[in-house]
Amino acid sequence: MCNHSPEYTLMQGFFKLLSWLYTGWCLFWFLLIFILLYPIVFISLQKEEWKIVVHYCNRIWGRIFFFMAGMPLTITYEAKLDPKKAYVFCANHFSYLDIALMGTVIKNYFAFLGKSSVKNVPLFGYMFAKAHIQVDRSDKGSRTKALTRSIKALKSGRSIMIFPEGGIFSTNFPQMVQPFKDGAFSMAVENQVPIVPISLVDNYKVMPEIRMVWHPIRVIFHAPIETKGKTKKDIEDLKRQVYEVIQPTLDKYRD
């Protein structure tokens, strides 16, 4: 049994206090920027052709938030992406910060495919329900409807962002949970659009729980994986390819 000295216990308490103060600072800017932009977002949600404005508002919100939080944001591209092309973006999911970060770093106009429970969050839930695609994974009808809407979005030239793990399930960060859900890969094959793996290297260090901890944030966009000529028989192989791109990257930056 380890007995810590009073000095060590005091220091631990001090750092915990600083963490809570930093969390309060981040929450203040998170809400303030969101509320200031919300009138524009609300108006933009009223017509389908205006919804792209929400995409730009989210990027502006995220850039200001991470700047005010003092968190350096480094984005690395292993290959050039066409901002006007449709992709299926797949990233690891270890933190609630992931959604805000994706809205900040993805340049392509995209729709999230996310849990329907998000719609219960005040203000944000309304925006998510109107601008993105909800799915209740326990409801087969909801899954089918969400997949249909995603395929329609891709056909219109809008990208899809999805966390193929289906939620935050890992208990051993940065180890991803397998098997991945089929949805992202099915829609990519259906529309013959590339899949772009994304490694969110640091989010589980920044927000391991409700409290936030200062840490630089790195995002790595990997080279697109082509799906041209692929069929549903190739879905398992595509899932393996995405996993084998992201997981070694997460392991590389583990500290």
PDB file of C-alpha atoms in Angstrom, residues 1-175:
ATOM      1  CA  MET A   1       0.000   0.000   0.000  1.00  0.00           C
ATOM      2  CA  CYS A   2       1.373   3.405  -1.008  1.00  0.00           C
ATOM      3  CA  ASN A   3       1.196   6.222   1.558  1.00  0.00           C
ATOM      4  CA  HIS A   4       1.575   9.646  -0.043  1.00  0.00           C
ATOM      5  CA  SER A   5       3.117  12.540   1.848  1.00  0.00           C
ATOM      6  CA  PRO A   6       0.949  15.544   2.835  1.00  0.00           C
ATOM      7  CA  GLU A   7       2.899  17.630   0.289  1.00  0.00           C
ATOM      8  CA  TYR A   8       2.053  15.196  -2.507  1.00  0.00           C
ATOM      9  CA  THR A   9      -1.632  15.128  -1.527  1.00  0.00           C
ATOM     10  CA  LEU A  10      -1.717  18.937  -1.386  1.00  0.00           C
ATOM     11  CA  MET A  11      -0.107  19.173  -4.822  1.00  0.00           C
ATOM     12  CA  GLN A  12      -2.595  16.695  -6.271  1.00  0.00           C
ATOM     13  CA  GLY A  13      -5.467  18.732  -4.885  1.00  0.00           C
ATOM     14  CA  PHE A  14      -3.975  21.922  -6.329  1.00  0.00           C
ATOM     15  CA  PHE A  15      -3.698  20.449  -9.828  1.00  0.00           C
ATOM     16  CA  LYS A  16      -7.242  19.101  -9.584  1.00  0.00           C
ATOM     17  CA  LEU A  17      -8.476  22.582  -8.657  1.00  0.00           C
ATOM     18  CA  LEU A  18      -6.621  24.070 -11.629  1.00  0.00           C
ATOM     19  CA  SER A  19      -8.223  21.449 -13.869  1.00  0.00           C
ATOM     20  CA  TRP A  20     -11.710  22.401 -12.669  1.00  0.00           C
ATOM     21  CA  LEU A  21     -10.962  26.108 -13.162  1.00  0.00           C
ATOM     22  CA  TYR A  22      -9.714  25.377 -16.679  1.00  0.00           C
ATOM     23  CA  THR A  23     -12.859  23.331 -17.349  1.00  0.00           C
ATOM     24  CA  GLY A  24     -14.984  26.300 -16.258  1.00  0.00           C
ATOM     25  CA  TRP A  25     -13.018  28.619 -18.556  1.00  0.00           C
ATOM     26  CA  CYS A  26     -13.501  26.251 -21.514  1.00  0.00           C
ATOM     27  CA  LEU A  27     -17.205  25.806 -20.765  1.00  0.00           C
ATOM     28  CA  PHE A  28     -17.681  29.583 -20.639  1.00  0.00           C
ATOM     29  CA  TRP A  29     -16.214  30.081 -24.131  1.00  0.00           C
ATOM     30  CA  PHE A  30     -17.913  26.962 -25.472  1.00  0.00           C
ATOM     31  CA  LEU A  31     -21.339  28.329 -24.536  1.00  0.00           C
ATOM     32  CA  LEU A  32     -20.687  32.011 -25.241  1.00  0.00           C
ATOM     33  CA  ILE A  33     -19.528  31.469 -28.839  1.00  0.00           C
ATOM     34  CA  PHE A  34     -22.306  28.971 -29.469  1.00  0.00           C
ATOM     35  CA  ILE A  35     -24.997  31.336 -28.163  1.00  0.00           C
ATOM     36  CA  LEU A  36     -23.636  34.293 -30.156  1.00  0.00           C
ATOM     37  CA  LEU A  37     -23.700  32.275 -33.391  1.00  0.00           C
ATOM     38  CA  TYR A  38     -26.985  30.512 -32.674  1.00  0.00           C
ATOM     39  CA  PRO A  39     -29.318  33.121 -34.262  1.00  0.00           C
ATOM     40  CA  ILE A  40     -27.474  32.685 -37.573  1.00  0.00           C
ATOM     41  CA  VAL A  41     -27.552  28.910 -37.159  1.00  0.00           C
ATOM     42  CA  PHE A  42     -31.272  28.902 -36.356  1.00  0.00           C
ATOM     43  CA  ILE A  43     -32.166  30.950 -39.434  1.00  0.00           C
ATOM     44  CA  SER A  44     -29.911  28.829 -41.637  1.00  0.00           C
ATOM     45  CA  LEU A  45     -31.670  25.648 -40.525  1.00  0.00           C
ATOM     46  CA  GLN A  46     -35.003  26.756 -41.923  1.00  0.00           C
ATOM     47  CA  LYS A  47     -34.162  25.958 -45.562  1.00  0.00           C
ATOM     48  CA  GLU A  48     -32.164  23.059 -46.957  1.00  0.00           C
ATOM     49  CA  GLU A  49     -30.078  25.252 -49.255  1.00  0.00           C
ATOM     50  CA  TRP A  50     -29.101  27.469 -46.301  1.00  0.00           C
ATOM     51  CA  LYS A  51     -27.788  24.643 -44.109  1.00  0.00           C
ATOM     52  CA  ILE A  52     -24.272  24.935 -45.505  1.00  0.00           C
ATOM     53  CA  VAL A  53     -24.038  28.176 -43.492  1.00  0.00           C
ATOM     54  CA  VAL A  54     -24.301  26.036 -40.329  1.00  0.00           C
ATOM     55  CA  HIS A  55     -21.203  24.151 -41.487  1.00  0.00           C
ATOM     56  CA  TYR A  56     -19.202  27.398 -41.678  1.00  0.00           C
ATOM     57  CA  CYS A  57     -20.589  28.610 -38.345  1.00  0.00           C
ATOM     58  CA  ASN A  58     -19.413  25.384 -36.697  1.00  0.00           C
ATOM     59  CA  ARG A  59     -15.923  25.862 -38.119  1.00  0.00           C
ATOM     60  CA  ILE A  60     -15.779  29.464 -36.886  1.00  0.00           C
ATOM     61  CA  TRP A  61     -17.108  28.429 -33.470  1.00  0.00           C
ATOM     62  CA  GLY A  62     -14.508  25.657 -33.158  1.00  0.00           C
ATOM     63  CA  ARG A  63     -11.575  27.796 -34.242  1.00  0.00           C
ATOM     64  CA  ILE A  64     -12.432  30.507 -31.706  1.00  0.00           C
ATOM     65  CA  PHE A  65     -13.108  27.968 -28.956  1.00  0.00           C
ATOM     66  CA  PHE A  66      -9.815  26.102 -29.292  1.00  0.00           C
ATOM     67  CA  PHE A  67      -7.944  29.402 -29.540  1.00  0.00           C
ATOM     68  CA  MET A  68      -9.555  30.764 -26.359  1.00  0.00           C
ATOM     69  CA  ALA A  69      -8.962  27.422 -24.620  1.00  0.00           C
ATOM     70  CA  GLY A  70      -5.277  27.884 -25.453  1.00  0.00           C
ATOM     71  CA  MET A  71      -5.052  24.473 -27.116  1.00  0.00           C
ATOM     72  CA  PRO A  72      -2.748  24.411 -30.172  1.00  0.00           C
ATOM     73  CA  LEU A  73      -4.453  22.552 -33.016  1.00  0.00           C
ATOM     74  CA  THR A  74      -2.216  20.742 -35.520  1.00  0.00           C
ATOM     75  CA  ILE A  75      -3.784  19.182 -38.611  1.00  0.00           C
ATOM     76  CA  THR A  76      -1.757  16.842 -40.812  1.00  0.00           C
ATOM     77  CA  TYR A  77      -2.835  15.647 -44.259  1.00  0.00           C
ATOM     78  CA  GLU A  78      -1.185  12.541 -45.669  1.00  0.00           C
ATOM     79  CA  ALA A  79      -2.834  13.262 -49.025  1.00  0.00           C
ATOM     80  CA  LYS A  80      -4.597  16.221 -50.600  1.00  0.00           C
ATOM     81  CA  LEU A  81      -8.372  16.147 -50.190  1.00  0.00           C
ATOM     82  CA  ASP A  82     -10.769  17.824 -52.602  1.00  0.00           C
ATOM     83  CA  PRO A  83     -12.949  20.184 -50.499  1.00  0.00           C
ATOM     84  CA  LYS A  84     -15.766  19.860 -53.061  1.00  0.00           C
ATOM     85  CA  LYS A  85     -15.714  16.066 -53.239  1.00  0.00           C
ATOM     86  CA  ALA A  86     -17.850  13.695 -51.179  1.00  0.00           C
ATOM     87  CA  TYR A  87     -16.054  11.373 -48.757  1.00  0.00           C
ATOM     88  CA  VAL A  88     -16.983   9.120 -45.872  1.00  0.00           C
ATOM     89  CA  PHE A  89     -14.840  10.304 -42.944  1.00  0.00           C
ATOM     90  CA  CYS A  90     -14.139   7.686 -40.244  1.00  0.00           C
ATOM     91  CA  ALA A  91     -12.445   8.576 -36.956  1.00  0.00           C
ATOM     92  CA  ASN A  92     -11.737   6.933 -33.613  1.00  0.00           C
ATOM     93  CA  HIS A  93     -14.085   8.057 -30.828  1.00  0.00           C
ATOM     94  CA  PHE A  94     -12.684   8.404 -27.309  1.00  0.00           C
ATOM     95  CA  SER A  95     -14.028  11.752 -26.076  1.00  0.00           C
ATOM     96  CA  TYR A  96     -17.095  14.006 -26.134  1.00  0.00           C
ATOM     97  CA  LEU A  97     -14.757  16.616 -27.587  1.00  0.00           C
ATOM     98  CA  ASP A  98     -14.568  14.629 -30.836  1.00  0.00           C
ATOM     99  CA  ILE A  99     -17.796  16.040 -32.294  1.00  0.00           C
ATOM    100  CA  ALA A 100     -16.747  19.670 -31.777  1.00  0.00           C
ATOM    101  CA  LEU A 101     -13.317  18.942 -33.218  1.00  0.00           C
ATOM    102  CA  MET A 102     -14.683  17.285 -36.353  1.00  0.00           C
ATOM    103  CA  GLY A 103     -16.886  20.288 -37.035  1.00  0.00           C
ATOM    104  CA  THR A 104     -13.761  22.431 -36.806  1.00  0.00           C
ATOM    105  CA  VAL A 105     -11.239  20.533 -38.919  1.00  0.00           C
ATOM    106  CA  ILE A 106     -13.263  18.999 -41.781  1.00  0.00           C
ATOM    107  CA  LYS A 107     -13.414  21.472 -44.667  1.00  0.00           C
ATOM    108  CA  ASN A 108     -15.876  19.477 -46.760  1.00  0.00           C
ATOM    109  CA  TYR A 109     -19.574  20.156 -46.268  1.00  0.00           C
ATOM    110  CA  PHE A 110     -20.657  17.097 -44.300  1.00  0.00           C
ATOM    111  CA  ALA A 111     -23.369  15.533 -42.200  1.00  0.00           C
ATOM    112  CA  PHE A 112     -22.717  13.696 -38.954  1.00  0.00           C
ATOM    113  CA  LEU A 113     -24.271  10.291 -38.539  1.00  0.00           C
ATOM    114  CA  GLY A 114     -24.752  10.173 -34.784  1.00  0.00           C
ATOM    115  CA  LYS A 115     -26.871   8.932 -31.905  1.00  0.00           C
ATOM    116  CA  SER A 116     -30.455  10.177 -31.739  1.00  0.00           C
ATOM    117  CA  SER A 117     -30.025  10.908 -28.007  1.00  0.00           C
ATOM    118  CA  VAL A 118     -28.048  14.030 -28.936  1.00  0.00           C
ATOM    119  CA  LYS A 119     -31.328  15.730 -29.894  1.00  0.00           C
ATOM    120  CA  ASN A 120     -32.180  15.973 -26.170  1.00  0.00           C
ATOM    121  CA  VAL A 121     -29.349  18.455 -25.533  1.00  0.00           C
ATOM    122  CA  PRO A 122     -30.798  22.005 -25.333  1.00  0.00           C
ATOM    123  CA  LEU A 123     -30.170  24.162 -28.441  1.00  0.00           C
ATOM    124  CA  PHE A 124     -27.408  21.908 -29.740  1.00  0.00           C
ATOM    125  CA  GLY A 125     -29.876  19.043 -30.064  1.00  0.00           C
ATOM    126  CA  TYR A 126     -32.154  21.093 -32.309  1.00  0.00           C
ATOM    127  CA  MET A 127     -29.238  22.041 -34.546  1.00  0.00           C
ATOM    128  CA  PHE A 128     -28.028  18.447 -34.719  1.00  0.00           C
ATOM    129  CA  ALA A 129     -31.484  17.088 -35.536  1.00  0.00           C
ATOM    130  CA  LYS A 130     -32.035  19.610 -38.330  1.00  0.00           C
ATOM    131  CA  ALA A 131     -28.547  19.696 -39.859  1.00  0.00           C
ATOM    132  CA  HIS A 132     -27.338  16.119 -39.400  1.00  0.00           C
ATOM    133  CA  ILE A 133     -28.537  12.510 -39.420  1.00  0.00           C
ATOM    134  CA  GLN A 134     -29.723  10.755 -36.274  1.00  0.00           C
ATOM    135  CA  VAL A 135     -29.814   7.039 -35.655  1.00  0.00           C
ATOM    136  CA  ASP A 136     -31.178   4.901 -32.840  1.00  0.00           C
ATOM    137  CA  ARG A 137     -28.963   1.821 -33.067  1.00  0.00           C
ATOM    138  CA  SER A 138     -31.450  -0.254 -31.063  1.00  0.00           C
ATOM    139  CA  ASP A 139     -34.118   0.352 -33.710  1.00  0.00           C
ATOM    140  CA  LYS A 140     -33.645  -1.457 -37.032  1.00  0.00           C
ATOM    141  CA  GLY A 141     -36.071   0.920 -38.752  1.00  0.00           C
ATOM    142  CA  SER A 142     -34.070   3.922 -37.539  1.00  0.00           C
ATOM    143  CA  ARG A 143     -30.822   2.358 -38.766  1.00  0.00           C
ATOM    144  CA  THR A 144     -32.322   1.719 -42.195  1.00  0.00           C
ATOM    145  CA  LYS A 145     -33.717   5.244 -42.427  1.00  0.00           C
ATOM    146  CA  ALA A 146     -30.390   6.785 -41.367  1.00  0.00           C
ATOM    147  CA  LEU A 147     -28.487   4.723 -43.943  1.00  0.00           C
ATOM    148  CA  THR A 148     -30.942   5.808 -46.660  1.00  0.00           C
ATOM    149  CA  ARG A 149     -30.536   9.475 -45.700  1.00  0.00           C
ATOM    150  CA  SER A 150     -26.748   9.117 -45.647  1.00  0.00           C
ATOM    151  CA  ILE A 151     -26.690   7.560 -49.110  1.00  0.00           C
ATOM    152  CA  LYS A 152     -28.923  10.370 -50.377  1.00  0.00           C
ATOM    153  CA  ALA A 153     -26.564  12.967 -48.864  1.00  0.00           C
ATOM    154  CA  LEU A 154     -23.562  11.359 -50.542  1.00  0.00           C
ATOM    155  CA  LYS A 155     -25.359  11.293 -53.892  1.00  0.00           C
ATOM    156  CA  SER A 156     -25.976  15.032 -53.527  1.00  0.00           C
ATOM    157  CA  GLY A 157     -22.239  15.602 -53.013  1.00  0.00           C
ATOM    158  CA  ARG A 158     -22.320  16.028 -49.228  1.00  0.00           C
ATOM    159  CA  SER A 159     -19.782  14.079 -47.194  1.00  0.00           C
ATOM    160  CA  ILE A 160     -20.622  11.902 -44.182  1.00  0.00           C
ATOM    161  CA  MET A 161     -18.744  11.874 -40.868  1.00  0.00           C
ATOM    162  CA  ILE A 162     -19.123   8.782 -38.720  1.00  0.00           C
ATOM    163  CA  PHE A 163     -17.447   7.110 -35.761  1.00  0.00           C
ATOM    164  CA  PRO A 164     -17.358   3.452 -36.890  1.00  0.00           C
ATOM    165  CA  GLU A 165     -17.037   2.193 -33.307  1.00  0.00           C
ATOM    166  CA  GLY A 166     -20.630   3.375 -32.814  1.00  0.00           C
ATOM    167  CA  GLY A 167     -19.895   5.307 -29.627  1.00  0.00           C
ATOM    168  CA  ILE A 168     -17.345   5.649 -26.830  1.00  0.00           C
ATOM    169  CA  PHE A 169     -16.902   2.040 -25.759  1.00  0.00           C
ATOM    170  CA  SER A 170     -13.171   1.601 -25.212  1.00  0.00           C
ATOM    171  CA  THR A 171     -11.947   1.207 -21.642  1.00  0.00           C
ATOM    172  CA  ASN A 172      -8.289   1.093 -22.649  1.00  0.00           C
ATOM    173  CA  PHE A 173      -7.438   4.261 -24.585  1.00  0.00           C
ATOM    174  CA  PRO A 174      -6.057   4.543 -27.200  1.00  0.00           C
ATOM    175  CA  GLN A 175      -7.211   1.045 -28.163  1.00  0.00           C
TER     176      GLN A 175
END
